[in-house]
Short mmCIF file of C-alpha atoms in Angstrom, two decimals:
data_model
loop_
_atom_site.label_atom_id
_atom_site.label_comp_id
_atom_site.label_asym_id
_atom_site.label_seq_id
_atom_site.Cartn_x
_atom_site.Cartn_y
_atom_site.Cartn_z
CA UNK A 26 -12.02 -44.05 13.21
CA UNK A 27 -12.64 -41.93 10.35
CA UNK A 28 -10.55 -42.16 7.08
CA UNK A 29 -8.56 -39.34 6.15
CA UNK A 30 -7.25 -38.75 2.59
CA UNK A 31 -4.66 -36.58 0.46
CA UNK A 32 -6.21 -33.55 -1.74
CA UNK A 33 -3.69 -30.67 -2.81
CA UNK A 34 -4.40 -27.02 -2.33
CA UNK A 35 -2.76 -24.16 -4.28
CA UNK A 36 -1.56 -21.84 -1.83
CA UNK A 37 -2.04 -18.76 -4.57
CA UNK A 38 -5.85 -18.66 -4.93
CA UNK A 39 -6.60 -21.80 -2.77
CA UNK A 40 -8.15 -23.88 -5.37
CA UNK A 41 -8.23 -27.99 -4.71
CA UNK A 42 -7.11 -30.79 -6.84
CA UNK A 43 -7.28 -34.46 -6.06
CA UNK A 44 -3.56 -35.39 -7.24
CA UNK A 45 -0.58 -33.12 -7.94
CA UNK A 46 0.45 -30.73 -11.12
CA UNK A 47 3.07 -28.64 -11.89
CA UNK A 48 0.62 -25.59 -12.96
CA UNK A 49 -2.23 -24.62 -10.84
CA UNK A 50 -5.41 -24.88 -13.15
CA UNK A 51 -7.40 -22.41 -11.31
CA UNK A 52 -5.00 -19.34 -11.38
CA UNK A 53 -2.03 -21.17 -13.71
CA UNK A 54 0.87 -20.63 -11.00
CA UNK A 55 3.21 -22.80 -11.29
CA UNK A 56 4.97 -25.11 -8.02
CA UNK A 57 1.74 -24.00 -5.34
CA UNK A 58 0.32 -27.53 -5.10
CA UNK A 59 1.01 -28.93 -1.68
CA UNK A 60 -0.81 -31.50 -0.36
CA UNK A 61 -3.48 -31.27 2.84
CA UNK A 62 -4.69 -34.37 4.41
CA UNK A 63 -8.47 -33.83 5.04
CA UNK A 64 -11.16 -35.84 7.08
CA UNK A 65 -14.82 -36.09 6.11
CA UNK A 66 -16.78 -33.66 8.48
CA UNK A 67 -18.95 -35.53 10.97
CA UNK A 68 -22.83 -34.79 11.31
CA UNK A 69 -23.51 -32.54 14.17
CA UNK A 70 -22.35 -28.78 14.82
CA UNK A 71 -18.56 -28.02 15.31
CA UNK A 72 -17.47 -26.63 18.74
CA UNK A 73 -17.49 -23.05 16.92
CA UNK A 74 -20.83 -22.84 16.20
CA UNK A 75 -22.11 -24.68 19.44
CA UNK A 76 -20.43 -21.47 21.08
CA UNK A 77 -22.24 -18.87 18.95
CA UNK A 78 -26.12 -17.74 20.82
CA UNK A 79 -28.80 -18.44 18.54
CA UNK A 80 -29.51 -19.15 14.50
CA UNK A 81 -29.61 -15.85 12.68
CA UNK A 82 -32.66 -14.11 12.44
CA UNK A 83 -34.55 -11.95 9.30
CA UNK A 84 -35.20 -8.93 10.58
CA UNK A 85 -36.01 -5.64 8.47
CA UNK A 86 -32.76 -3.48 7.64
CA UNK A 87 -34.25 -0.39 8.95
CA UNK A 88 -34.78 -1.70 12.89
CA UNK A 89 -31.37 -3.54 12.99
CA UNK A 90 -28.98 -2.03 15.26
CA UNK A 91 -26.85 1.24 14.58
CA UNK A 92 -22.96 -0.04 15.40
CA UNK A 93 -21.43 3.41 14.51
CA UNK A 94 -22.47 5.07 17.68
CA UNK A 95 -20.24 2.76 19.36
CA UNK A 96 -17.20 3.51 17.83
CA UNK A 97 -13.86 4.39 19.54
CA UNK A 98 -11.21 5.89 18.37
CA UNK A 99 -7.48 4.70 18.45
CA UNK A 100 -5.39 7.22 19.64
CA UNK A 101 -4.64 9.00 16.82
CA UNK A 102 -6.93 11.01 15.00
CA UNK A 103 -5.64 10.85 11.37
CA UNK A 104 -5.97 6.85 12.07
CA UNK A 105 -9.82 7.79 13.08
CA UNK A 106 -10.66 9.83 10.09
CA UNK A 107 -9.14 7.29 7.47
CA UNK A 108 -11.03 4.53 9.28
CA UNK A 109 -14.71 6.37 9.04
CA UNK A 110 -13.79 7.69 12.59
CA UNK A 111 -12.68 5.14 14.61
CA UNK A 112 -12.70 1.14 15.52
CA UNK A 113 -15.74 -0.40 15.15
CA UNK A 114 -17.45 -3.27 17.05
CA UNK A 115 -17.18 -6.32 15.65
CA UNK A 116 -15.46 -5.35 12.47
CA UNK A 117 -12.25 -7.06 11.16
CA UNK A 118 -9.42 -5.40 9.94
CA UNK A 119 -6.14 -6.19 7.91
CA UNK A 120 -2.83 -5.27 8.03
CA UNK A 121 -0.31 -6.52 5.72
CA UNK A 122 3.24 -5.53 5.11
CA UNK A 123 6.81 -6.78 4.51
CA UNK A 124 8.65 -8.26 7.66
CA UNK A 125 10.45 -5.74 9.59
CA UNK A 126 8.77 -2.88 8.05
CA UNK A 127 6.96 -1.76 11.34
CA UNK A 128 3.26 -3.62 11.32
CA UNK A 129 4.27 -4.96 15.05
CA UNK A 130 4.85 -1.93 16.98
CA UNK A 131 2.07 0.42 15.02
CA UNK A 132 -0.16 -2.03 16.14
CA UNK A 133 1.07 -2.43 19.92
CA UNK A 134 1.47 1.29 19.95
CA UNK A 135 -2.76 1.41 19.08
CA UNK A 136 -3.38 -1.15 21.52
CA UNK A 137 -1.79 0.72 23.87
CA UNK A 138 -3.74 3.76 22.83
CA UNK A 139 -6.86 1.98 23.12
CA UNK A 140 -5.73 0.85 26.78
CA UNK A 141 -4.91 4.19 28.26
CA UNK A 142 -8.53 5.37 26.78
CA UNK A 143 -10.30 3.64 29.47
CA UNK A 144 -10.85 0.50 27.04
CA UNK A 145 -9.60 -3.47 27.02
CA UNK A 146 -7.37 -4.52 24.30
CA UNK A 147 -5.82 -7.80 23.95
CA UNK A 148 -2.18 -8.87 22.26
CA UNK A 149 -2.06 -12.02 20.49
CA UNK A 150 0.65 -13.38 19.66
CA UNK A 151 1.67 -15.95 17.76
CA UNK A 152 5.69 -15.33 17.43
CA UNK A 153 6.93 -13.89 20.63
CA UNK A 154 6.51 -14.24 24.13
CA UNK A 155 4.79 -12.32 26.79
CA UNK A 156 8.18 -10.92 27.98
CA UNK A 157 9.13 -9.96 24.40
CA UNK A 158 6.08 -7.95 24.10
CA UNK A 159 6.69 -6.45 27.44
CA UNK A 160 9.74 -5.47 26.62
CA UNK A 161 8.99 -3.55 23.30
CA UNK A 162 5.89 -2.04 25.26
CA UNK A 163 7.93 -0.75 27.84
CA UNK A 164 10.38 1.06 25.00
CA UNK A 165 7.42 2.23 23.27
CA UNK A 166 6.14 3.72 26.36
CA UNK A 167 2.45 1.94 26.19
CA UNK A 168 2.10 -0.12 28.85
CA UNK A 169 -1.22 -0.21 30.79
CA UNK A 170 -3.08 -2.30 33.18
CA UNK A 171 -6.01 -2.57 30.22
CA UNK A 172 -3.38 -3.99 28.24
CA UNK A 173 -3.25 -7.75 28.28
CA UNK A 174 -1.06 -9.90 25.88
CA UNK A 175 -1.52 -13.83 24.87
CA UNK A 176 1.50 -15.53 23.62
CA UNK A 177 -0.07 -18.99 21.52
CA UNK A 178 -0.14 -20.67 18.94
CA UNK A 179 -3.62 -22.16 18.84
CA UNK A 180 -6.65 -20.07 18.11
CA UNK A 181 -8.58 -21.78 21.01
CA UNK A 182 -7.26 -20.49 23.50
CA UNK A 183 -8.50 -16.92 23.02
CA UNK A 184 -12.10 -18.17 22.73
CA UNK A 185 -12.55 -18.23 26.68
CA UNK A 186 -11.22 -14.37 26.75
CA UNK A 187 -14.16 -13.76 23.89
CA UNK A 188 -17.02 -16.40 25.28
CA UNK A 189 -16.59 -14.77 28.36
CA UNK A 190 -18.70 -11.78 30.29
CA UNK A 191 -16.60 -9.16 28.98
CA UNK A 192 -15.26 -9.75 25.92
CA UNK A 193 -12.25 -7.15 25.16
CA UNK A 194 -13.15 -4.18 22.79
CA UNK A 195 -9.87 -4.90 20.59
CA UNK A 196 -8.15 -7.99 19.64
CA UNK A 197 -4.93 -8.14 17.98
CA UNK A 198 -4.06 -11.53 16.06
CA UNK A 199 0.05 -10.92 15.00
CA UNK A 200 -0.08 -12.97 12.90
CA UNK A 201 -2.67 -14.93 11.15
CA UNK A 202 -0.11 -16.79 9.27
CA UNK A 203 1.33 -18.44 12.72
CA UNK A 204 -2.15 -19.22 14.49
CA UNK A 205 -3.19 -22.72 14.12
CA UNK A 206 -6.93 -24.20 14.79
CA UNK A 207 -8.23 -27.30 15.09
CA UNK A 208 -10.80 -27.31 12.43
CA UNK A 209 -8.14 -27.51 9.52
CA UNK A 210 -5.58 -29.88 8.78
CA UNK A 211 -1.62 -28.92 8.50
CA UNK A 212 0.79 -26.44 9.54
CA UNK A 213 0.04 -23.26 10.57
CA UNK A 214 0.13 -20.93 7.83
CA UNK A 215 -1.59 -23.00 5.29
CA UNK A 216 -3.99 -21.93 3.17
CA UNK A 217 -6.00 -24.13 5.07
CA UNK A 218 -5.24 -22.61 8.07
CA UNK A 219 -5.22 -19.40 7.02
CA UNK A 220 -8.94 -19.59 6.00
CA UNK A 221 -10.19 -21.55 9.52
CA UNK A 222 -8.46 -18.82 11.32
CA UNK A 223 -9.47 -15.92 9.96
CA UNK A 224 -12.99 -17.32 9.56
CA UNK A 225 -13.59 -18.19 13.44
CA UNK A 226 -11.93 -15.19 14.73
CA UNK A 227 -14.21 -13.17 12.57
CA UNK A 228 -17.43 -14.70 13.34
CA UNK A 229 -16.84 -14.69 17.08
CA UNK A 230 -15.55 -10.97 17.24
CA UNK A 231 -18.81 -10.37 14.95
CA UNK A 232 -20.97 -11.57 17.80
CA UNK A 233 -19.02 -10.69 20.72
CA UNK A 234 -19.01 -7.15 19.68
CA UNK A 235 -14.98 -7.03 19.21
CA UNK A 236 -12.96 -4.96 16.73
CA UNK A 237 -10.06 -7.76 15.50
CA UNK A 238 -7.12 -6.63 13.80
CA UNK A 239 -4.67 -9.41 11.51
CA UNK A 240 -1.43 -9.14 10.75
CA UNK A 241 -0.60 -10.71 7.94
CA UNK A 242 2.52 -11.61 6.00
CA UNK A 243 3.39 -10.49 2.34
CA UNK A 244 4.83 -12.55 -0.49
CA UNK A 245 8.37 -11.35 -2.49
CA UNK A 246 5.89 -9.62 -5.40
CA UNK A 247 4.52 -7.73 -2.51
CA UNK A 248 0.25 -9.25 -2.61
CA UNK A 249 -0.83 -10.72 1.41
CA UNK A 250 0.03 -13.84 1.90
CA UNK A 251 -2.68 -16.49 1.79
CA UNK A 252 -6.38 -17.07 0.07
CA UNK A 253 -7.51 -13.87 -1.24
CA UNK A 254 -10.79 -15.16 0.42
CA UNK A 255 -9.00 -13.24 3.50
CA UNK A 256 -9.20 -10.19 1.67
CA UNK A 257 -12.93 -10.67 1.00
CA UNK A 258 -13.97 -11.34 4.49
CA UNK A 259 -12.29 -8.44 6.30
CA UNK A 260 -14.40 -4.91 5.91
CA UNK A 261 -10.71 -3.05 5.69
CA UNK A 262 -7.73 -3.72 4.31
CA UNK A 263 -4.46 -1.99 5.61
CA UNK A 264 -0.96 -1.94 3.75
CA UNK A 265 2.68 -0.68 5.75
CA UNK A 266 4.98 0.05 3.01
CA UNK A 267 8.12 1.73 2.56
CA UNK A 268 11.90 1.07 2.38
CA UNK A 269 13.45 -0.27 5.24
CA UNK A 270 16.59 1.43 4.74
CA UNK A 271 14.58 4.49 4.89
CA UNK A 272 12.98 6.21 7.84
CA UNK A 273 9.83 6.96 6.46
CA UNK A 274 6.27 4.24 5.96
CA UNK A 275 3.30 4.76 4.10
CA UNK A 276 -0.08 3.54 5.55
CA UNK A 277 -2.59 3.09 2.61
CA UNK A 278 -6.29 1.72 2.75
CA UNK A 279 -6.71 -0.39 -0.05
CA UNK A 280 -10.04 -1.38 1.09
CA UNK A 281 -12.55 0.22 3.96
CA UNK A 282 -15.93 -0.84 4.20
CA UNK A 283 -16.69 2.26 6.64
CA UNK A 284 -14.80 5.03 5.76
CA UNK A 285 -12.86 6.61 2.44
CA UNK A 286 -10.69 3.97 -0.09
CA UNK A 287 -7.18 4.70 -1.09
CA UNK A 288 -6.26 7.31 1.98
CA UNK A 289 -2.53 7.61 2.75
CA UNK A 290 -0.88 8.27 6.10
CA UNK A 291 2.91 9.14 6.24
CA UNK A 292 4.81 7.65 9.44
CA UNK A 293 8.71 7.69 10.10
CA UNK A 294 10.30 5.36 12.27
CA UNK A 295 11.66 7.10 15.05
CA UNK A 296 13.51 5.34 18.56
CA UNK A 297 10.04 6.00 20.39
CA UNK A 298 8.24 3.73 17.47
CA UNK A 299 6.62 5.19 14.67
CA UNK A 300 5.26 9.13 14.41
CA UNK A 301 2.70 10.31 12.31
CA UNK A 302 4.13 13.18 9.84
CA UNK A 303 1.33 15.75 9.98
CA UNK A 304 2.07 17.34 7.02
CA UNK A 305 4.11 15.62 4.29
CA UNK A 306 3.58 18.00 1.73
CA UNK A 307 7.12 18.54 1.38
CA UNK A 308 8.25 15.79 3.42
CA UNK A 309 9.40 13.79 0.68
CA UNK A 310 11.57 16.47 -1.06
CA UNK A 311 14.19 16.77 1.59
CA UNK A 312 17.47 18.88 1.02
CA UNK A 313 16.65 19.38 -2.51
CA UNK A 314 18.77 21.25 -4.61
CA UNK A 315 17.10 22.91 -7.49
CA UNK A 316 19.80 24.37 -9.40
CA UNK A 317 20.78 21.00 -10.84
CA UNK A 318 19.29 19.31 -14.24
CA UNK A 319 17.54 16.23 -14.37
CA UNK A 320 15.31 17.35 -11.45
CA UNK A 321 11.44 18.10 -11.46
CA UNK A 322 8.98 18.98 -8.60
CA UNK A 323 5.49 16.79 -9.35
CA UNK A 324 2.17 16.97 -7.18
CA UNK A 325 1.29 13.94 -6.62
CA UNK A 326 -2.15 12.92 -4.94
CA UNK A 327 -3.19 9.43 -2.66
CA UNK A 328 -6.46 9.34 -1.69
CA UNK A 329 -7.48 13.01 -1.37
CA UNK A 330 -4.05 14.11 0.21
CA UNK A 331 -1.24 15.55 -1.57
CA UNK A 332 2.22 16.38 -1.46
CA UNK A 333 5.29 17.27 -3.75
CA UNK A 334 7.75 14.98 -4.77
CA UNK A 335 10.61 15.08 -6.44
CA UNK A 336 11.52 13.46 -10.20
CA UNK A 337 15.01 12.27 -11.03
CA UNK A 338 16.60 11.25 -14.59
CA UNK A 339 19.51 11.13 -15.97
CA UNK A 340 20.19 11.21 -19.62
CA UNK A 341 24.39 10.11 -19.96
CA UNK A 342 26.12 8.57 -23.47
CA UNK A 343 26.18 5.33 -23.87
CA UNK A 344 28.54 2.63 -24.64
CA UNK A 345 26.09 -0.52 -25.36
CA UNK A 346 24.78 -1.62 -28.16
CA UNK A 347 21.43 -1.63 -26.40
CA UNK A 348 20.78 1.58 -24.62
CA UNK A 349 19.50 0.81 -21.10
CA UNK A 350 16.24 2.02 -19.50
CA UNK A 351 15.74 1.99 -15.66
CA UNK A 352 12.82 3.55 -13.62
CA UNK A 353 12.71 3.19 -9.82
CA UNK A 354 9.66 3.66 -7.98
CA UNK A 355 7.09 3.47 -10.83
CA UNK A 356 6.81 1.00 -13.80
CA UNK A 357 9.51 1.19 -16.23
CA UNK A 358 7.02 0.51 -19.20
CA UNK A 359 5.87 4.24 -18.85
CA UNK A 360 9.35 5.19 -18.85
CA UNK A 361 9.73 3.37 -22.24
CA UNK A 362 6.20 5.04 -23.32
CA UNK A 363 6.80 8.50 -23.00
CA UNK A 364 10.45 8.16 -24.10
CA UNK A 365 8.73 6.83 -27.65
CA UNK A 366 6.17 10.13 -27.40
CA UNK A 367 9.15 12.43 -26.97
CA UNK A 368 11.36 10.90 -29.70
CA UNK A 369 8.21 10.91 -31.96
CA UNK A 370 6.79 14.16 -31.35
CA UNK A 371 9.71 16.07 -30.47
CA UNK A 372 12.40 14.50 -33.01
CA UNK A 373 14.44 13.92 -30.36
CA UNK A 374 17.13 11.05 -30.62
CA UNK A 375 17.67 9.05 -27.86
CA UNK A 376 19.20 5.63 -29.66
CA UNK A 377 22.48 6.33 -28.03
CA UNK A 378 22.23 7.73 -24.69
CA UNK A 379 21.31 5.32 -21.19
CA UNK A 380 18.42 6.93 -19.02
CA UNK A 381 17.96 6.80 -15.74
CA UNK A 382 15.18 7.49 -13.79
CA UNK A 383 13.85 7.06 -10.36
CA UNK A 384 11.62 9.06 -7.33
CA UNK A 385 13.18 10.96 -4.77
CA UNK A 386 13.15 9.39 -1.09
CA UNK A 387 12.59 5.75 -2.32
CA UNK A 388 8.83 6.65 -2.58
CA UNK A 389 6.86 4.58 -4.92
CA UNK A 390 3.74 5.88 -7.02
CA UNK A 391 1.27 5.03 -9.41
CA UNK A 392 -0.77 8.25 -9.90
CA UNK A 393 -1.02 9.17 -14.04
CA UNK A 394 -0.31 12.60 -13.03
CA UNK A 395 3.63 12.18 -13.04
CA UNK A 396 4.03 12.04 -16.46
CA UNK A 397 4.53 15.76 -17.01
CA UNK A 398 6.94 15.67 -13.72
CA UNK A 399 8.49 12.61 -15.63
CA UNK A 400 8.82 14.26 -19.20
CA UNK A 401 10.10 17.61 -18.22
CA UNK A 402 13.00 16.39 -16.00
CA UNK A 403 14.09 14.05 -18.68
CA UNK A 404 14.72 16.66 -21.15
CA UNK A 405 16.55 18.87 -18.50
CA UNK A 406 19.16 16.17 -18.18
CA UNK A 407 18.96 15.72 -21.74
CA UNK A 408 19.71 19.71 -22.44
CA UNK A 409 21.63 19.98 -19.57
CA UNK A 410 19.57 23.13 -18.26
CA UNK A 411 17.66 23.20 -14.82
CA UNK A 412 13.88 23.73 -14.31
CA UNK A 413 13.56 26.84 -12.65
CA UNK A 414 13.55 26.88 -9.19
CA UNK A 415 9.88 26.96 -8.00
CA UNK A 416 8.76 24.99 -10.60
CA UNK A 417 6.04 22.50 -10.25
CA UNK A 418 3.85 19.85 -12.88
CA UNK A 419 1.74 17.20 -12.81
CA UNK A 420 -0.58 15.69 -16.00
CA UNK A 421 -0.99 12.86 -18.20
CA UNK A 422 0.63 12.04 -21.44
CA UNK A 423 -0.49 10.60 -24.28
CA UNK A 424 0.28 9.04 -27.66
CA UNK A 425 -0.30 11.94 -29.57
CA UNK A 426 1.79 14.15 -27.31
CA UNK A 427 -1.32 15.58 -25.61
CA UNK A 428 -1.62 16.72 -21.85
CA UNK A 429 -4.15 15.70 -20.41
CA UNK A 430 -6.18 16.14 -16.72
CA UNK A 431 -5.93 14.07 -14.29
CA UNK A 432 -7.75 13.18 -11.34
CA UNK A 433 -7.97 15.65 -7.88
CA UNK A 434 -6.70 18.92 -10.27
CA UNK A 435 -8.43 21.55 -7.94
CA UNK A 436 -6.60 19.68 -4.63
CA UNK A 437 -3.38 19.88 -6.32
CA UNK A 438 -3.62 23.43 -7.64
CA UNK A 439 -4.77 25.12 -4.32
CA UNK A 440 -1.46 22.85 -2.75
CA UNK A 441 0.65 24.11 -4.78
CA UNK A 442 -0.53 27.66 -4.55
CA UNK A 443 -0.37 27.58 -0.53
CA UNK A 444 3.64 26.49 -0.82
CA UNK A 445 4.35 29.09 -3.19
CA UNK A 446 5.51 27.37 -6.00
CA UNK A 447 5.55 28.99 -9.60
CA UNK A 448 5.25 28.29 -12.04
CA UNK A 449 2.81 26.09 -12.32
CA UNK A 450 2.23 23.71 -15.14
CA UNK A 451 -0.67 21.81 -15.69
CA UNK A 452 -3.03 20.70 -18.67
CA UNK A 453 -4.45 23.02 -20.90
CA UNK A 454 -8.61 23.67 -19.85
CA UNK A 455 -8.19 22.79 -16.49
CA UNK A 456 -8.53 26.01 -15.43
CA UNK A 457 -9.61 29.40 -16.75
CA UNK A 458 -6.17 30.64 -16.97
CA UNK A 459 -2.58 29.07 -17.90
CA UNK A 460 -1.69 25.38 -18.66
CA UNK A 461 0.20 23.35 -21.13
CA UNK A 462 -1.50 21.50 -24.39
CA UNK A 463 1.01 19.16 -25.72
CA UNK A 464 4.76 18.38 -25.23
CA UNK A 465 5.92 21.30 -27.59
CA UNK A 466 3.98 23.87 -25.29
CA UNK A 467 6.26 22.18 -22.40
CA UNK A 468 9.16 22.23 -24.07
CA UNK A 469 8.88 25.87 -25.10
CA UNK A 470 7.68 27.13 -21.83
CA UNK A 471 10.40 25.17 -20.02
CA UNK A 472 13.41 25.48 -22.81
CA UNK A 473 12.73 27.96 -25.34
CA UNK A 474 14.77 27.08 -28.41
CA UNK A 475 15.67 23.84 -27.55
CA UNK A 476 17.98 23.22 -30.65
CA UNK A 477 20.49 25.89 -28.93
CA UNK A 478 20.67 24.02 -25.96
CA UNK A 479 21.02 20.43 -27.88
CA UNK A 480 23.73 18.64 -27.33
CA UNK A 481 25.84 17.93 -31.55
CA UNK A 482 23.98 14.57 -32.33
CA UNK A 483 21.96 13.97 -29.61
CA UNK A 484 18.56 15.92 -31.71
CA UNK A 485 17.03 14.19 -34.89
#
């Protein structure tokens, strides 16, 4: 009998030790040590690779196979053209996403999809059973005699369904994190696991010719749960975000080996599953009322799409010795930056007043371009006076109190022209007409004589 032994694995980047620490010394997290009993590998070829055809041959690139003529799509266009136009054969694909936030029925809604289109499409799963599926089929209105389901919790027993004659086009694995194989040592979920999983289903969907798709949990700071070698051996990379008080979820590709990075889709939860919003340009701005301060209208852009959202601070006296600073939806250290470019470059005191600030409709965003958006509806809370009412921003601040362009400007502009809005400020140059420079072009254009408007002993 072989002898086993007792290594430890971090379960952040996956890195082995022989005995235990406190701090990872691969990626320095602390408490992710947890110990994996191993046994040496045998000589010989594992079951796996006894079931793949042949060795791999060198072959020029130019005569290999074309796979992109074989693609299919998935029932919903948008879905197509993000992917590089459909599922393809073979590939891998991974969707992550906080529990409850919809990853399940998108993906038994595609399957579905898939199904009615005249091709095979199998449900794995690894935490419900066949009636539970049935059941949220049936509400979701999907169910279809190409539709198949598998409820286990060990990854051999879908290698028959993709050994066999005819291997299904689409494979759904919900979720890798509750699949166990044979090949690696401890609980399902593992980092261990996690890797043999992932691995096998891969290669065999690779040479069977069928598109996979893994679910796969999230961690509380919001990164997939697991090796980031899983990352690294999909070719795309799906995240389902959004609030789960909130009807609305944003689909972003983080990574696509065959089609565009960093496209966004816009879905809201309805009692049918969830619905693709075709055009959530204005989706996000809801019952908006523009006569109010502390309000601004930015264009913001993800991927190539974009779509207005709205900006919300307030600027009240405070009673602290420390003044707070919040920012929800975006990081609160370029709150605190521009907040220091206003004070300095606008003499504007802001040692005694508590600021608030947060994007409309729980939406969260990243894109540089907010800054002007950000800027301009903290000073109308701070002066009390509203933006006027079809007004719309977007640009990049700097330390010096310079606008500058950002990324997508001619998308933006002709968006913003199309839904009327004006006026329109952006950074100086960007086009041939109009624009702001710095933060005292914005503040005239916006306030006029801002010292009439000041608040006594609120302005430096």
């Amino acid at each position: 009998m072989a002898k086993t032994r007792e290594i430890y694995v971090c379960a952040a980047c996956g890195a082995k030790a022989m005995q235990w620490r406190g701090q990872c010394a691969s990626c320095n997290a602390w408490n992710t040590l947890e110990p994996v009993t191993v046994t040496p590998d045998k000589p010989g070829k594992s079951r796996r690779s006894q079931s793949l055809a042949s060795s791999p041959v060198i072959a020029p690139l130019r005569d290999a196979a074309d796979s992109h003529g074989a693609l299919f799509s998935t029932g919903v266009a948008a879905m197509d053209r993000i992917l590089g136009g459909g599922l393809t054969p073979g590939a891998s694909i991974l969707v992550g996403g906080e529990p409850g936030i919809g990853k399940s029925t998108l993906l038994l809604q595609l399957a579905g999809a898939v199904a009615a289109s005249g091709k095979s499409a199998v449900y794995l799963s690894g935490e419900e059973g066949l009636s539970q599926i049935k059941a949220r089929a049936e509400r979701l209105g999907v169910l279809h005699e190409s539709l198949t389901g598998l409820s286990t919790s060990r990854i051999e027993d879908v290698f028959p369904v993709l050994e066999g004659p005819e291997p299904p086009d689409l494979l759904i694995v919900d979720s890798v994190q509750t699949v166990a194989s044979s090949q690696a040592e401890g609980l399902p979920g593992n980092v261990g696991q996690v890797r043999a999983v992932a691995t096998e289903l891969a290669e065999m969907c690779r040479a069977s010719g069928t598109c996979v798709l893994f679910v796969g949990h999230v961690t509380k700071e919001g990164a997939i749960a697991g090796p980031k070698l899983l990352e690294h051996l999909v070719d795309t990379v799906i995240s389902l975000e959004g609030d789960r008080r909130h009807m609305f979820r944003l689909l972003r590709v983080l990574k696509n080996r065959f089609g565009p990075n960093q496209e966004l889709l816009v879905f809201q939860m309805v009692n049918s599953g969830m619905e693709l919003v075709p055009d959530p340009s204005t989706y996000f701005l809801g019952a908006r009322d523009a006569s109010l301060s502390g309000t601004a209208v930015v264009m913001a852009i993800e991927g190539q799409r974009p779509f207005a959202v709205e900006i919300q601070a307030l600027v009240a006296k405070t009673y602290l010795s420390i003044p707070r600073r919040t920012g929800l939806g975006f990081d609160v250290n370029r709150l605190h930056l521009l907040l220091a470019v206003l004070e300095k470059r606008l003499r504007i005191n802001f040692a005694q007043v508590d600021i608030y600030a947060k994007i409309g409709g729980g939406l969260k965003l990243q894109d540089p371009g907010m800054d002007l958006a950000l800027v301009a509806a903290v000073l109308s809370s701070f002066y009390d006076v509203p933006l006027p009412e079809r007004a719309i921003l977007w640009g990049e601040v700097d330390l010096n109190g310079q606008i500058r362009p950002v990324h997508a400007h001619g998308i933006r502009f002709a968006q913003a022209g199309r839904l009327g809005y004006d006026p329109i400020l952006f950074p100086f140059g960007a086009e041939a007409r109009g624009g702001v420079k710095t933060l005292v072009d914005l503040q005239r254009a916006l306030f006029g004589n801002t010292r009439k408007n000041a608040r006594p002993g609120m302005e430096t």
